[in-house]
């Protein structure tokens, strides 16, 4: 497969908000959108998006994973950005319609169809630096993707950053492009300076999230992650992994985690650290970099518990295990 998210299906679902109402959604070519150069999104970043996947099962059916949760977060992001309120039922139908149209293109496992709903402010007015866009557009792109670990899974090198934050604290729970952009500079610097794959932002010693994923620490039968608040993204994969961990009899601790405790626990044999997200599900962390020193996490290699959690989630997504939490929505 090509680079993740670089290939798109030729058509997408689209709907526009104007005159205080949403128009009917339609299927249109996905190579461009009509937008004025003065559009609010281009100047004041009134944009949010989601990332979810559709999976093909052995019987040929296609299912979308946790669509309801992604739409709820999409709606929340739109609301917190003062974008027009989305019609959640309409967005759900748009996802179903476009996935159904390209159901035959959904790859076999371990591949999937990545789904990217996006909401942007389209009002052509550059005088609204402190006011919301009164018009907007929602569209749903599809991108067939292969196995995230096709080149082999390897443990990441992560820089612990105590002096910076991924984004403004009140913006953390919004899935907005600006949050990712604000983390790019520090991440690129960390890659150049210490060959880190990512940064784990830990403002004032409070372990939060990386530039593009939630963070979880696995110590024996316990999985530890920061409790939900407005400062970081409420990941759907994070939620799914924690639910599966409870199903497997693990203790889930959602609480504050300091850098000092993190490094102390990481030094213990068998401890694992992982990043969770839609693309890779779980990615293991092998090394922390802090104050110029390197700290190996457990064995320094991907661990068995992370692999078990990932496999358990994949089995549900691929239809190889019971979907007892009703996470899948059948499309065709």
Coordinates of C-alpha atoms in Angstrom, one line a residue:
X1 CA 0.0 0.0 0.0
X2 CA 1.0 3.6 -0.5
X3 CA 1.8 5.9 2.5
X4 CA -1.0 5.8 5.1
X5 CA -3.8 8.2 4.1
X6 CA -2.2 9.3 0.7
X7 CA -4.7 7.5 -1.6
X8 CA -8.4 8.6 -1.7
X9 CA -11.5 7.2 -3.2
X10 CA -12.7 9.4 -6.2
X11 CA -15.9 10.5 -4.5
X12 CA -17.0 11.7 -1.1
X13 CA -20.1 12.7 0.8
X14 CA -20.6 16.5 1.3
X15 CA -23.2 18.8 3.0
X16 CA -23.2 22.6 3.5
X17 CA -24.7 24.8 6.2
X18 CA -26.2 28.1 5.0
X19 CA -29.1 30.3 6.1
X20 CA -29.2 28.6 9.5
X21 CA -29.8 25.1 8.1
X22 CA -28.1 22.1 6.7
X23 CA -28.7 21.2 3.0
X24 CA -29.2 17.7 1.8
X25 CA -26.0 15.7 1.6
X26 CA -24.7 14.5 -1.8
X27 CA -22.0 12.4 -3.3
X28 CA -19.5 14.5 -5.2
X29 CA -16.0 14.2 -6.7
X30 CA -13.3 14.2 -4.0
X31 CA -10.5 16.0 -5.9
X32 CA -11.6 19.5 -4.9
X33 CA -14.1 21.7 -2.9
X34 CA -15.5 25.1 -3.8
X35 CA -14.2 27.6 -1.3
X36 CA -13.4 31.4 -1.3
X37 CA -9.8 32.4 -0.5
X38 CA -11.3 34.5 2.3
X39 CA -13.0 31.5 3.9
X40 CA -12.9 31.6 7.7
X41 CA -11.1 28.3 8.0
X42 CA -8.1 29.5 6.0
X43 CA -7.5 32.5 8.2
X44 CA -8.9 31.5 11.7
X45 CA -8.6 27.7 11.7
X46 CA -12.3 26.9 12.2
X47 CA -11.9 23.2 11.5
X48 CA -12.2 19.8 13.1
X49 CA -12.2 16.3 11.9
X50 CA -12.5 12.6 12.9
X51 CA -10.7 9.4 12.0
X52 CA -12.4 6.0 12.1
X53 CA -12.3 2.8 10.0
X54 CA -14.4 0.4 8.1
X55 CA -13.4 -3.3 8.2
X56 CA -14.2 -6.2 5.9
X57 CA -15.2 -9.5 7.6
X58 CA -14.7 -13.0 6.3
X59 CA -18.2 -13.2 5.0
X60 CA -17.7 -10.1 2.8
X61 CA -19.7 -7.8 5.0
X62 CA -18.3 -4.3 5.9
X63 CA -18.6 -2.8 9.3
X64 CA -17.6 0.7 10.7
X65 CA -16.0 0.7 14.2
X66 CA -17.4 2.9 16.9
X67 CA -19.0 5.3 14.5
X68 CA -21.4 6.7 17.2
X69 CA -18.5 7.7 19.5
X70 CA -16.6 9.4 16.7
X71 CA -19.7 11.4 15.6
X72 CA -20.3 12.5 19.2
X73 CA -16.7 13.8 19.4
X74 CA -17.1 15.4 16.0
X75 CA -20.2 17.2 17.2
X76 CA -18.4 18.2 20.4
X77 CA -15.4 19.6 18.5
X78 CA -17.7 21.6 16.2
X79 CA -19.5 23.0 19.2
X80 CA -16.4 24.0 21.1
X81 CA -15.0 25.7 17.9
X82 CA -18.3 27.7 17.5
X83 CA -18.9 26.0 14.2
X84 CA -22.5 25.4 13.2
X85 CA -24.0 22.5 15.2
X86 CA -23.7 19.3 13.1
X87 CA -26.7 17.1 12.4
X88 CA -25.4 13.8 14.0
X89 CA -27.9 11.7 12.1
X90 CA -27.0 13.3 8.8
X91 CA -23.3 12.7 9.4
X92 CA -24.0 9.1 10.3
X93 CA -25.9 8.7 7.1
X94 CA -23.1 10.4 5.1
X95 CA -20.6 7.9 6.4
X96 CA -22.9 5.0 5.7
X97 CA -23.7 6.2 2.2
X98 CA -20.1 6.8 1.1
X99 CA -18.8 3.6 2.7
X100 CA -21.6 1.6 1.0
X101 CA -20.6 3.1 -2.4
X102 CA -17.1 1.9 -2.0
X103 CA -17.7 -1.2 0.0
X104 CA -16.0 -3.3 -2.7
X105 CA -12.8 -1.3 -2.2
X106 CA -12.5 -1.9 1.6
X107 CA -9.3 -4.0 1.9
X108 CA -9.1 -7.4 3.5
X109 CA -7.6 -7.5 7.0
X110 CA -5.2 -6.3 8.2
X111 CA -6.1 -3.4 5.8
X112 CA -9.1 -1.2 6.3
X113 CA -10.9 1.8 4.9
X114 CA -10.0 4.9 6.8
X115 CA -12.8 7.4 7.1
X116 CA -12.2 11.2 7.6
X117 CA -15.2 13.4 8.4
X118 CA -14.2 17.0 8.3
X119 CA -16.0 20.2 9.3
X120 CA -14.8 23.6 8.1
X121 CA -16.0 27.2 8.4
X122 CA -16.6 28.6 4.9
X123 CA -17.9 32.2 5.4
X124 CA -15.9 34.5 3.2
X125 CA -15.0 37.2 5.7
X126 CA -11.6 38.1 7.1
X127 CA -13.0 40.5 9.6
X128 CA -14.1 37.8 11.9
X129 CA -11.0 37.0 13.9
X130 CA -13.1 37.0 17.1
X131 CA -16.4 35.7 15.7
X132 CA -17.5 32.4 14.3
X133 CA -18.3 31.5 10.7
X134 CA -22.0 31.5 9.9
X135 CA -21.6 29.0 7.0
X136 CA -19.7 25.7 6.9
X137 CA -19.2 22.5 5.1
X138 CA -19.0 18.8 6.2
X139 CA -17.4 16.2 4.0
X140 CA -16.4 12.6 4.4
X141 CA -13.3 11.3 2.7
X142 CA -12.3 7.7 2.3
X143 CA -8.8 6.3 2.1
X144 CA -7.9 2.6 1.8
X145 CA -5.0 1.8 4.1
X146 CA -2.9 -1.3 4.6
X147 CA -1.2 -2.8 7.7
X148 CA 0.3 0.0 9.8
X149 CA 3.0 -2.4 10.8
X150 CA 3.8 -3.8 7.3
X151 CA 7.4 -3.0 7.8
X152 CA 7.5 -4.7 11.2
X153 CA 6.6 -3.3 14.6
X154 CA 9.4 -1.5 16.5
X155 CA 9.4 0.2 19.8
X156 CA 9.5 4.0 19.6
X157 CA 11.9 6.6 21.1
X158 CA 9.9 9.2 23.0
X159 CA 11.2 12.6 24.3
X160 CA 9.6 13.6 27.6
X161 CA 8.8 17.4 27.4
X162 CA 8.0 19.1 30.7
X163 CA 8.2 22.7 29.5
X164 CA 5.8 22.7 26.7
X165 CA 2.2 21.5 25.9
X166 CA 0.7 20.1 22.7
X167 CA -1.8 22.9 22.5
X168 CA -3.7 25.4 24.6
X169 CA -5.2 23.6 27.6
X170 CA -8.8 24.5 26.7
X171 CA -8.3 23.1 23.2
X172 CA -7.0 19.7 24.1
X173 CA -10.2 17.8 23.8
X174 CA -11.0 19.2 20.3
X175 CA -9.8 17.2 17.3
X176 CA -8.7 20.2 15.3
X177 CA -5.9 20.7 12.8
X178 CA -4.4 23.6 14.7
X179 CA -3.5 21.3 17.6
X180 CA -1.5 19.0 15.4
X181 CA 0.2 22.0 13.7
X182 CA 1.2 23.5 17.1
X183 CA 3.1 20.3 18.0
X184 CA 5.0 20.0 14.7
X185 CA 7.8 22.3 15.5
X186 CA 8.7 20.6 18.8
X187 CA 8.4 17.2 17.3
X188 CA 10.7 18.1 14.3
X189 CA 13.2 19.5 16.7
X190 CA 13.1 16.4 18.9
X191 CA 13.7 14.2 15.8
X192 CA 16.7 16.3 14.8
X193 CA 18.2 16.8 18.3
X194 CA 17.8 13.3 19.9
X195 CA 16.3 11.1 17.1
X196 CA 13.0 10.9 18.9
X197 CA 10.0 9.5 17.1
X198 CA 7.6 11.5 19.1
X199 CA 7.2 13.9 22.1
X200 CA 5.2 12.9 25.2
X201 CA 4.0 16.3 26.5
X202 CA 4.3 16.4 30.3
X203 CA 3.7 20.1 31.3
X204 CA 5.0 20.7 34.8
X205 CA 5.6 16.9 35.1
X206 CA 2.0 15.9 34.3
X207 CA 2.1 13.1 31.7
X208 CA -0.5 13.8 29.1
X209 CA -0.3 12.8 25.4
X210 CA 2.0 12.8 22.4
X211 CA 1.6 15.0 19.3
X212 CA -0.8 12.5 17.7
X213 CA -1.8 9.8 20.2
X214 CA -2.9 9.0 23.8
X215 CA -0.4 7.4 26.2
X216 CA -0.8 4.4 28.4
X217 CA 1.6 2.7 30.9
X218 CA 1.2 -1.1 31.5
X219 CA 2.7 -2.4 34.8
X220 CA 1.8 -6.0 35.4
X221 CA -2.0 -6.3 35.6
X222 CA -2.5 -2.5 35.8
X223 CA -2.9 -0.1 33.0
X224 CA -2.4 3.6 33.9
X225 CA -3.4 6.7 31.9
X226 CA -4.3 10.3 32.6
X227 CA -7.9 10.8 33.7
X228 CA -10.0 12.7 31.1
X229 CA -10.1 16.4 31.2
X230 CA -10.2 19.3 28.7
X231 CA -6.4 19.4 28.2
X232 CA -6.0 16.3 25.9
X233 CA -7.9 14.4 23.3
X234 CA -10.4 11.8 24.5
X235 CA -9.3 9.0 22.1
X236 CA -11.9 6.4 21.0
X237 CA -9.1 3.8 20.7
X238 CA -8.0 4.7 24.2
X239 CA -11.5 4.1 25.5
X240 CA -11.7 0.8 23.6
X241 CA -8.4 -0.5 24.9
X242 CA -9.4 0.4 28.5
X243 CA -12.7 -1.4 28.1
X244 CA -10.9 -4.5 26.7
X245 CA -8.4 -4.3 29.5
X246 CA -11.2 -4.5 32.1
X247 CA -12.8 -7.4 30.1
X248 CA -9.4 -9.2 30.5
X249 CA -9.4 -8.7 34.2
X250 CA -6.8 -5.9 34.3
X251 CA -7.0 -3.0 36.7
X252 CA -7.5 0.3 34.9
X253 CA -6.2 3.4 36.7
X254 CA -7.3 6.8 35.2
X255 CA -5.3 9.3 37.3
X256 CA -2.5 11.8 37.4
X257 CA 0.9 10.3 36.4
X258 CA 4.1 12.2 37.0
X259 CA 7.3 12.0 35.0
X260 CA 9.2 10.8 38.1
X261 CA 6.7 7.9 38.7
X262 CA 6.7 7.1 35.0
X263 CA 10.5 6.7 34.9
X264 CA 10.5 4.8 38.1
X265 CA 8.0 2.3 36.8
X266 CA 9.6 2.1 33.4
X267 CA 12.8 0.8 34.9
X268 CA 11.0 -2.4 36.2
X269 CA 11.3 -5.6 34.1
X270 CA 8.1 -6.4 32.2
X271 CA 6.7 -2.8 32.2
X272 CA 5.3 -1.6 28.8
X273 CA 4.4 1.8 27.5
X274 CA 2.2 2.3 24.5
X275 CA 0.6 5.0 22.3
X276 CA -3.0 4.5 21.2
X277 CA -4.7 5.8 18.1
X278 CA -6.9 4.8 15.1
X279 CA -4.0 4.2 12.7
X280 CA -1.9 1.8 14.6
X281 CA -4.2 0.8 17.5
X282 CA -1.3 0.4 19.9
X283 CA 2.4 1.3 19.3
X284 CA 5.0 0.3 21.8
X285 CA 7.5 2.7 23.4
X286 CA 11.0 1.3 24.0
X287 CA 12.9 4.3 25.2
X288 CA 12.2 7.5 27.1
X289 CA 14.6 10.5 26.6
X290 CA 14.6 12.9 29.5
X291 CA 17.1 15.7 30.4
X292 CA 19.7 14.3 28.0
X293 CA 19.5 10.8 29.3
X294 CA 17.9 7.7 27.8
X295 CA 15.7 5.3 29.9
X296 CA 14.8 1.9 28.6
X297 CA 11.1 0.9 29.1
X298 CA 11.0 -2.7 30.4
X299 CA 12.8 -4.8 27.9
X300 CA 13.0 -1.9 25.4
X301 CA 11.0 -4.0 22.9
X302 CA 7.3 -4.4 22.0
X303 CA 5.7 -6.3 24.9
X304 CA 3.2 -9.2 25.1
X305 CA 0.4 -7.3 26.9
X306 CA 0.3 -4.6 24.2
X307 CA 0.2 -7.3 21.6
X308 CA -2.6 -9.1 23.4
X309 CA -4.6 -5.9 23.7
X310 CA -4.1 -5.0 20.1
X311 CA -5.0 -8.5 18.9
X312 CA -8.1 -8.5 21.0
X313 CA -9.3 -5.2 19.5
X314 CA -8.4 -6.3 16.0
X315 CA -10.3 -9.5 16.4
X316 CA -13.4 -7.6 17.2
X317 CA -12.9 -5.1 14.3
X318 CA -12.2 -8.0 11.9
X319 CA -15.2 -10.1 13.0
X320 CA -13.1 -12.8 14.5
X321 CA -14.4 -12.3 18.1
X322 CA -17.8 -11.4 19.6
X323 CA -18.7 -7.7 19.5
X324 CA -20.3 -7.7 23.0
X325 CA -20.1 -4.0 23.3
X326 CA -21.9 -3.3 20.0
X327 CA -19.0 -1.3 18.6
X328 CA -19.6 -2.3 15.0
X329 CA -22.1 -0.8 12.6
X330 CA -22.9 -3.0 9.6
X331 CA -22.9 -1.2 6.3
X332 CA -23.4 -4.0 3.7

